[in-house]
PDB file of C-alpha atoms in Angstrom:
ATOM      1  CA  MET A   1      83.084  73.664  94.857  1.00 55.00           C
ATOM      2  CA  SER A   2      84.777  70.132  94.783  1.00 56.00           C
ATOM      3  CA  TRP A   3      85.879  70.893  90.999  1.00 53.00           C
ATOM      4  CA  LEU A   4      88.443  73.300  92.614  1.00 57.00           C
ATOM      5  CA  PHE A   5      90.320  70.378  94.303  1.00 57.00           C
ATOM      6  CA  ASN A   6      89.467  67.530  92.011  1.00 62.00           C
ATOM      7  CA  SER A   7      89.720  68.704  88.709  1.00 69.00           C
ATOM      8  CA  SER A   8      92.932  69.694  86.524  1.00 68.00           C
ATOM      9  CA  ILE A   9      90.869  72.864  85.509  1.00 73.00           C
ATOM     10  CA  GLY A  10      89.800  73.736  89.064  1.00 74.00           C
ATOM     11  CA  ARG A  11      93.402  73.494  90.204  1.00 72.00           C
ATOM     12  CA  LYS A  12      94.662  75.622  87.310  1.00 74.00           C
ATOM     13  CA  ALA A  13      92.046  78.038  88.175  1.00 77.00           C
ATOM     14  CA  THR A  14      93.031  78.213  91.800  1.00 80.00           C
ATOM     15  CA  MET A  15      96.781  78.237  90.839  1.00 79.00           C
ATOM     16  CA  SER A  16      95.964  81.428  88.350  1.00 81.00           C
ATOM     17  CA  ILE A  17      93.965  83.461  90.957  1.00 82.00           C
ATOM     18  CA  SER A  18      96.352  82.888  93.988  1.00 82.00           C
ATOM     19  CA  GLY A  19      99.024  84.167  91.618  1.00 83.00           C
ATOM     20  CA  ILE A  20      97.436  87.131  90.477  1.00 83.00           C
ATOM     21  CA  PHE A  21      96.802  88.144  94.146  1.00 85.00           C
ATOM     22  CA  LEU A  22     100.237  87.516  94.997  1.00 87.00           C
ATOM     23  CA  VAL A  23     101.309  89.788  92.078  1.00 88.00           C
ATOM     24  CA  LEU A  24      98.852  92.384  93.449  1.00 87.00           C
ATOM     25  CA  PHE A  25     100.641  92.097  96.720  1.00 89.00           C
ATOM     26  CA  LEU A  26     103.980  92.441  95.169  1.00 91.00           C
ATOM     27  CA  THR A  27     102.798  95.568  93.494  1.00 93.00           C
ATOM     28  CA  PHE A  28     101.962  97.303  96.974  1.00 93.00           C
ATOM     29  CA  HIS A  29     105.003  95.865  98.582  1.00 93.00           C
ATOM     30  CA  MET A  30     107.229  97.272  95.852  1.00 96.00           C
ATOM     31  CA  LEU A  31     105.611 100.739  96.006  1.00 96.00           C
ATOM     32  CA  MET A  32     106.001 100.613  99.820  1.00 95.00           C
ATOM     33  CA  ASN A  33     109.739  99.890  99.593  1.00 95.00           C
ATOM     34  CA  LEU A  34     110.260 102.757  97.115  1.00 97.00           C
ATOM     35  CA  THR A  35     108.924 105.349  99.622  1.00 97.00           C
ATOM     36  CA  LEU A  36     112.226 104.496 101.607  1.00 96.00           C
ATOM     37  CA  VAL A  37     114.417 106.051  99.008  1.00 96.00           C
ATOM     38  CA  PHE A  38     112.675 109.395  99.432  1.00 96.00           C
ATOM     39  CA  SER A  39     111.354 109.500 102.963  1.00 96.00           C
ATOM     40  CA  ALA A  40     112.310 107.119 106.131  1.00 95.00           C
ATOM     41  CA  GLU A  41     109.561 108.778 107.966  1.00 95.00           C
ATOM     42  CA  VAL A  42     106.523 107.665 105.549  1.00 95.00           C
ATOM     43  CA  TYR A  43     108.212 104.150 105.412  1.00 95.00           C
ATOM     44  CA  ASP A  44     108.128 103.843 109.005  1.00 94.00           C
ATOM     45  CA  THR A  45     104.442 105.226 109.210  1.00 93.00           C
ATOM     46  CA  ILE A  46     103.405 102.478 106.717  1.00 92.00           C
ATOM     47  CA  CYS A  47     105.130  99.911 108.926  1.00 90.00           C
ATOM     48  CA  VAL A  48     103.296 101.226 111.842  1.00 88.00           C
ATOM     49  CA  LEU A  49      99.875 101.194 110.056  1.00 88.00           C
ATOM     50  CA  LEU A  50     100.701  97.583 109.008  1.00 85.00           C
ATOM     51  CA  GLY A  51     102.107  96.634 112.272  1.00 82.00           C
ATOM     52  CA  ALA A  52     100.475  94.140 115.029  1.00 78.00           C
ATOM     53  CA  ASN A  53      96.773  95.136 114.551  1.00 81.00           C
ATOM     54  CA  TRP A  54      93.745  93.031 113.763  1.00 81.00           C
ATOM     55  CA  TYR A  55      93.661  94.107 109.842  1.00 82.00           C
ATOM     56  CA  ALA A  56      97.155  93.682 109.145  1.00 84.00           C
ATOM     57  CA  ILE A  57      97.124  90.456 111.030  1.00 84.00           C
ATOM     58  CA  ALA A  58      94.093  89.396 108.734  1.00 88.00           C
ATOM     59  CA  ALA A  59      95.924  90.381 105.562  1.00 85.00           C
ATOM     60  CA  THR A  60      98.909  88.464 106.824  1.00 83.00           C
ATOM     61  CA  SER A  61      97.077  85.335 107.177  1.00 87.00           C
ATOM     62  CA  VAL A  62      95.106  85.425 103.874  1.00 87.00           C
ATOM     63  CA  LEU A  63      98.553  86.371 102.131  1.00 86.00           C
ATOM     64  CA  ALA A  64     100.348  83.246 103.995  1.00 86.00           C
ATOM     65  CA  LEU A  65      97.360  80.872 102.810  1.00 87.00           C
ATOM     66  CA  GLY A  66      97.562  82.259  99.468  1.00 86.00           C
ATOM     67  CA  PHE A  67     101.246  81.240  99.175  1.00 85.00           C
ATOM     68  CA  VAL A  68     100.602  77.861 100.742  1.00 84.00           C
ATOM     69  CA  VAL A  69      97.734  77.032  98.226  1.00 84.00           C
ATOM     70  CA  HIS A  70     100.109  78.436  95.220  1.00 83.00           C
ATOM     71  CA  ILE A  71     103.008  76.323  96.264  1.00 82.00           C
ATOM     72  CA  VAL A  72     100.997  73.174  97.072  1.00 82.00           C
ATOM     73  CA  TYR A  73      98.925  73.403  93.644  1.00 79.00           C
ATOM     74  CA  GLY A  74     102.255  74.491  91.752  1.00 79.00           C
ATOM     75  CA  ILE A  75     103.878  70.969  92.953  1.00 80.00           C
ATOM     76  CA  ILE A  76     100.867  69.066  92.291  1.00 79.00           C
ATOM     77  CA  LEU A  77     100.418  70.418  88.611  1.00 79.00           C
ATOM     78  CA  THR A  78     104.024  70.042  88.089  1.00 77.00           C
ATOM     79  CA  LEU A  79     104.164  66.268  89.209  1.00 79.00           C
ATOM     80  CA  GLN A  80     100.747  65.670  86.846  1.00 76.00           C
ATOM     81  CA  ASN A  81     102.355  67.365  83.905  1.00 73.00           C
ATOM     82  CA  GLN A  82     105.484  65.285  84.386  1.00 74.00           C
ATOM     83  CA  LYS A  83     103.290  62.308  84.570  1.00 77.00           C
ATOM     84  CA  ALA A  84     101.341  62.904  81.486  1.00 73.00           C
ATOM     85  CA  ARG A  85     104.540  63.482  79.371  1.00 66.00           C
ATOM     86  CA  GLY A  86     105.994  60.236  80.814  1.00 61.00           C
ATOM     87  CA  GLY A  87     109.744  59.966  79.876  1.00 51.00           C
ATOM     88  CA  ASP A  88     109.888  63.072  77.673  1.00 51.00           C
ATOM     89  CA  LYS A  89     110.076  65.802  80.268  1.00 49.00           C
ATOM     90  CA  TYR A  90     110.413  68.586  77.440  1.00 44.00           C
ATOM     91  CA  ALA A  91     107.601  67.108  75.317  1.00 47.00           C
ATOM     92  CA  VAL A  92     105.678  69.768  73.252  1.00 45.00           C
ATOM     93  CA  THR A  93     101.940  69.389  72.056  1.00 47.00           C
ATOM     94  CA  GLY A  94     100.376  71.414  69.228  1.00 47.00           C
ATOM     95  CA  LYS A  95     101.646  74.733  68.847  1.00 46.00           C
ATOM     96  CA  THR A  96     102.510  75.302  71.994  1.00 50.00           C
ATOM     97  CA  THR A  97     106.111  76.790  72.663  1.00 54.00           C
ATOM     98  CA  THR A  98     108.051  76.200  75.728  1.00 67.00           C
ATOM     99  CA  THR A  99     110.549  78.566  77.533  1.00 76.00           C
ATOM    100  CA  TRP A 100     113.023  77.811  80.007  1.00 78.00           C
ATOM    101  CA  ALA A 101     111.014  79.351  82.388  1.00 77.00           C
ATOM    102  CA  SER A 102     108.053  77.320  81.916  1.00 76.00           C
ATOM    103  CA  GLN A 103     110.117  73.973  81.937  1.00 80.00           C
ATOM    104  CA  ASN A 104     111.593  75.049  85.632  1.00 82.00           C
ATOM    105  CA  MET A 105     108.793  76.623  87.290  1.00 79.00           C
ATOM    106  CA  LEU A 106     109.124  74.244  90.231  1.00 78.00           C
ATOM    107  CA  VAL A 107     112.675  74.713  90.380  1.00 84.00           C
ATOM    108  CA  LEU A 108     112.275  78.626  90.296  1.00 86.00           C
ATOM    109  CA  GLY A 109     109.478  78.227  92.931  1.00 84.00           C
ATOM    110  CA  LEU A 110     111.898  76.428  95.262  1.00 84.00           C
ATOM    111  CA  VAL A 111     114.326  78.979  94.853  1.00 86.00           C
ATOM    112  CA  ILE A 112     112.107  81.934  95.617  1.00 88.00           C
ATOM    113  CA  LEU A 113     110.628  79.921  98.684  1.00 88.00           C
ATOM    114  CA  GLY A 114     113.990  79.226 100.015  1.00 88.00           C
ATOM    115  CA  PHE A 115     114.805  83.155  99.628  1.00 87.00           C
ATOM    116  CA  LEU A 116     111.592  84.133 100.958  1.00 88.00           C
ATOM    117  CA  VAL A 117     112.232  82.270 104.331  1.00 90.00           C
ATOM    118  CA  LEU A 118     115.336  84.240 104.913  1.00 88.00           C
ATOM    119  CA  HIS A 119     113.934  87.557 103.798  1.00 86.00           C
ATOM    120  CA  LEU A 120     110.954  86.700 106.369  1.00 88.00           C
ATOM    121  CA  TYR A 121     113.320  86.323 108.969  1.00 89.00           C
ATOM    122  CA  HIS A 122     115.289  89.298 108.661  1.00 87.00           C
ATOM    123  CA  PHE A 123     112.203  91.557 108.018  1.00 88.00           C
ATOM    124  CA  TRP A 124     108.954  90.044 109.111  1.00 88.00           C
ATOM    125  CA  TYR A 125     110.033  88.119 111.944  1.00 89.00           C
ATOM    126  CA  LYS A 126     111.810  91.242 113.345  1.00 87.00           C
ATOM    127  CA  MET A 127     109.032  93.587 112.785  1.00 87.00           C
ATOM    128  CA  GLN A 128     105.489  92.346 112.792  1.00 84.00           C
ATOM    129  CA  PHE A 129     105.999  89.023 114.445  1.00 88.00           C
ATOM    130  CA  SER A 130     108.093  90.084 117.357  1.00 86.00           C
ATOM    131  CA  GLU A 131     105.874  93.098 117.993  1.00 84.00           C
ATOM    132  CA  LEU A 132     102.765  91.035 118.050  1.00 81.00           C
ATOM    133  CA  PHE A 133     104.548  88.493 120.558  1.00 83.00           C
ATOM    134  CA  HIS A 134     106.307  91.269 122.492  1.00 79.00           C
ATOM    135  CA  LEU A 135     109.554  89.473 121.815  1.00 85.00           C
ATOM    136  CA  GLU A 136     112.935  91.091 122.657  1.00 79.00           C
ATOM    137  CA  GLY A 137     114.689  92.585 119.974  1.00 75.00           C
ATOM    138  CA  ALA A 138     111.755  93.644 118.218  1.00 79.00           C
ATOM    139  CA  VAL A 139     112.524  96.670 115.763  1.00 79.00           C
ATOM    140  CA  ALA A 140     110.660  99.914 116.447  1.00 73.00           C
ATOM    141  CA  GLU A 141     111.547 101.637 112.918  1.00 85.00           C
ATOM    142  CA  GLY A 142     111.638  99.309 110.014  1.00 91.00           C
ATOM    143  CA  SER A 143     113.607 101.848 107.715  1.00 94.00           C
ATOM    144  CA  GLY A 144     116.897 101.241 110.083  1.00 93.00           C
ATOM    145  CA  LEU A 145     116.686  97.605 109.520  1.00 93.00           C
ATOM    146  CA  VAL A 146     116.222  97.880 105.971  1.00 94.00           C
ATOM    147  CA  ILE A 147     118.794 100.474 105.196  1.00 95.00           C
ATOM    148  CA  ALA A 148     121.134  98.481 107.664  1.00 94.00           C
ATOM    149  CA  LEU A 149     120.863  95.320 105.479  1.00 93.00           C
ATOM    150  CA  PHE A 150     120.869  96.673 102.024  1.00 95.00           C
ATOM    151  CA  SER A 151     124.177  98.425 102.961  1.00 94.00           C
ATOM    152  CA  GLN A 152     125.671  95.207 102.915  1.00 94.00           C
ATOM    153  CA  PRO A 153     126.721  94.332  99.345  1.00 95.00           C
ATOM    154  CA  ILE A 154     126.368  90.464 100.062  1.00 95.00           C
ATOM    155  CA  TYR A 155     122.814  90.667 101.030  1.00 93.00           C
ATOM    156  CA  THR A 156     121.997  93.103  98.232  1.00 96.00           C
ATOM    157  CA  LEU A 157     123.502  90.488  95.826  1.00 95.00           C
ATOM    158  CA  ILE A 158     121.521  87.537  97.202  1.00 93.00           C
ATOM    159  CA  TYR A 159     118.399  89.835  96.984  1.00 94.00           C
ATOM    160  CA  LEU A 160     118.952  90.792  93.276  1.00 96.00           C
ATOM    161  CA  VAL A 161     119.460  87.001  92.451  1.00 94.00           C
ATOM    162  CA  TRP A 162     116.135  86.172  94.274  1.00 93.00           C
ATOM    163  CA  LEU A 163     114.503  88.871  92.205  1.00 95.00           C
ATOM    164  CA  VAL A 164     115.624  87.414  89.151  1.00 95.00           C
ATOM    165  CA  ALA A 165     114.138  84.418  89.947  1.00 92.00           C
ATOM    166  CA  ILE A 166     111.034  86.056  90.639  1.00 93.00           C
ATOM    167  CA  TRP A 167     111.305  87.868  87.281  1.00 93.00           C
ATOM    168  CA  PHE A 168     111.410  84.487  85.452  1.00 91.00           C
ATOM    169  CA  HIS A 169     108.692  82.979  87.479  1.00 88.00           C
ATOM    170  CA  LEU A 170     106.270  85.767  87.057  1.00 88.00           C
ATOM    171  CA  THR A 171     106.814  86.509  83.433  1.00 85.00           C
ATOM    172  CA  HIS A 172     105.790  83.080  82.832  1.00 81.00           C
ATOM    173  CA  GLY A 173     103.351  82.523  85.572  1.00 80.00           C
ATOM    174  CA  LEU A 174     101.254  85.921  84.873  1.00 79.00           C
ATOM    175  CA  TRP A 175     100.531  85.177  81.041  1.00 74.00           C
ATOM    176  CA  SER A 176     100.038  81.578  81.918  1.00 75.00           C
ATOM    177  CA  SER A 177      97.305  82.717  84.647  1.00 75.00           C
ATOM    178  CA  MET A 178      95.416  84.659  82.058  1.00 71.00           C
ATOM    179  CA  GLN A 179      95.677  82.027  79.672  1.00 70.00           C
ATOM    180  CA  SER A 180      94.516  79.592  82.145  1.00 66.00           C
ATOM    181  CA  LEU A 181      91.473  81.942  82.732  1.00 66.00           C
ATOM    182  CA  GLY A 182      90.473  82.288  79.064  1.00 66.00           C
ATOM    183  CA  LEU A 183      92.581  84.820  77.448  1.00 64.00           C
ATOM    184  CA  ASN A 184      94.170  82.292  75.068  1.00 66.00           C
ATOM    185  CA  ASN A 185      93.038  83.290  71.692  1.00 66.00           C
ATOM    186  CA  LYS A 186      95.307  84.347  68.856  1.00 73.00           C
ATOM    187  CA  LEU A 187      94.244  87.838  69.457  1.00 73.00           C
ATOM    188  CA  TRP A 188      94.852  88.208  73.166  1.00 72.00           C
ATOM    189  CA  TYR A 189      97.833  85.510  73.712  1.00 73.00           C
ATOM    190  CA  PRO A 190     100.726  87.796  72.333  1.00 79.00           C
ATOM    191  CA  ARG A 191      99.324  90.984  74.213  1.00 81.00           C
ATOM    192  CA  VAL A 192      98.842  89.255  77.464  1.00 78.00           C
ATOM    193  CA  LYS A 193     102.136  88.052  77.335  1.00 81.00           C
ATOM    194  CA  CYS A 194     103.614  91.587  76.362  1.00 88.00           C
ATOM    195  CA  ILE A 195     101.636  93.063  79.399  1.00 85.00           C
ATOM    196  CA  ALA A 196     102.967  90.200  81.655  1.00 84.00           C
ATOM    197  CA  ASN A 197     106.429  90.820  80.761  1.00 90.00           C
ATOM    198  CA  ILE A 198     106.154  94.916  81.147  1.00 93.00           C
ATOM    199  CA  VAL A 199     104.303  94.316  84.509  1.00 91.00           C
ATOM    200  CA  THR A 200     106.775  91.913  85.923  1.00 93.00           C
ATOM    201  CA  THR A 201     109.848  93.815  84.766  1.00 95.00           C
ATOM    202  CA  ILE A 202     108.323  97.060  86.441  1.00 96.00           C
ATOM    203  CA  ILE A 203     107.648  95.246  89.771  1.00 95.00           C
ATOM    204  CA  ILE A 204     111.415  93.671  89.500  1.00 96.00           C
ATOM    205  CA  ILE A 205     112.929  97.150  88.549  1.00 97.00           C
ATOM    206  CA  GLY A 206     110.874  98.622  91.638  1.00 97.00           C
ATOM    207  CA  PHE A 207     112.082  96.160  93.955  1.00 96.00           C
ATOM    208  CA  SER A 208     115.889  96.368  92.896  1.00 97.00           C
ATOM    209  CA  VAL A 209     115.956 100.158  93.327  1.00 97.00           C
ATOM    210  CA  VAL A 210     115.998 100.154  97.011  1.00 96.00           C
ATOM    211  CA  PRO A 211     118.799  97.437  97.532  1.00 96.00           C
ATOM    212  CA  ILE A 212     121.082  99.025  95.087  1.00 97.00           C
ATOM    213  CA  PHE A 213     120.522 102.601  96.289  1.00 97.00           C
ATOM    214  CA  PHE A 214     121.379 101.792  99.757  1.00 96.00           C
ATOM    215  CA  THR A 215     124.363  99.871  98.806  1.00 96.00           C
ATOM    216  CA  PHE A 216     125.798 102.373  96.637  1.00 94.00           C
ATOM    217  CA  LYS A 217     124.850 105.015  99.230  1.00 93.00           C
ATOM    218  CA  ALA A 218     126.852 103.003 101.771  1.00 93.00           C
ATOM    219  CA  LEU A 219     129.784 102.330  99.623  1.00 90.00           C
ATOM    220  CA  PHE A 220     130.201 106.091  98.493  1.00 85.00           C
ATOM    221  CA  TRP A 221     129.725 107.134 102.158  1.00 76.00           C
ATOM    222  CA  ALA A 222     132.415 104.722 103.140  1.00 63.00           C
ATOM    223  CA  GLY A 223     134.868 106.066 100.462  1.00 59.00           C
ATOM    224  CA  ALA A 224     133.854 109.823 101.043  1.00 54.00           C
ATOM    225  CA  CYS A 225     134.713 109.236 104.842  1.00 55.00           C
ATOM    226  CA  CYS A 226     137.872 107.207 104.360  1.00 56.00           C
ATOM    227  CA  PRO A 227     139.316 108.492 100.883  1.00 56.00           C
ATOM    228  CA  GLY A 228     142.666 106.819 101.713  1.00 53.00           C
ATOM    229  CA  ALA A 229     141.445 103.233 102.713  1.00 45.00           C
TER     230      ALA A 229
END
């Protein structure tokens, strides 16, 4: 198993597998968030199921490990690529076409990581973490916390910027993962790239619906309550 850590192919395979795993998590998380638009009770029920219990903690630990592996390997591969290209950062070999996202995957990853820390503090820390360690201020109903935060246009705007960065990162990362796993011939390359773009766009739109919905709802409610303001 040492080839996973010591060879470029092994690191790319690990990067690809961890990336696909994170995409599956994002898909589940997006679907969970969407339930809040239709029913706060259903959302809170899911939060209870994913609260401070052994299977939720195990899943969170595996997810955290996946993020760490993905980030570390991403930095290693980026540094290796820059070293191999020497002074020409954007060198292109063969018929490979570079995109803005592929040239800036590390930057996009760091932007996503920065917003992720903020997101975890506002949600995971105040919900599962606080419940697990019995901290004061633990939120019993996640729906109220989400609605309160997304009723603030500034936070919603920050969240949407974060989602744009994720879109760029995933559109390149998803099809690149498939390519690293062997789907890189002339037949599958354009298909995989198209599928990756569609899947990523659906995920990001799904995530965007929730903040936009509650922000507009808050603004409309404020306007309806105070029409002369």
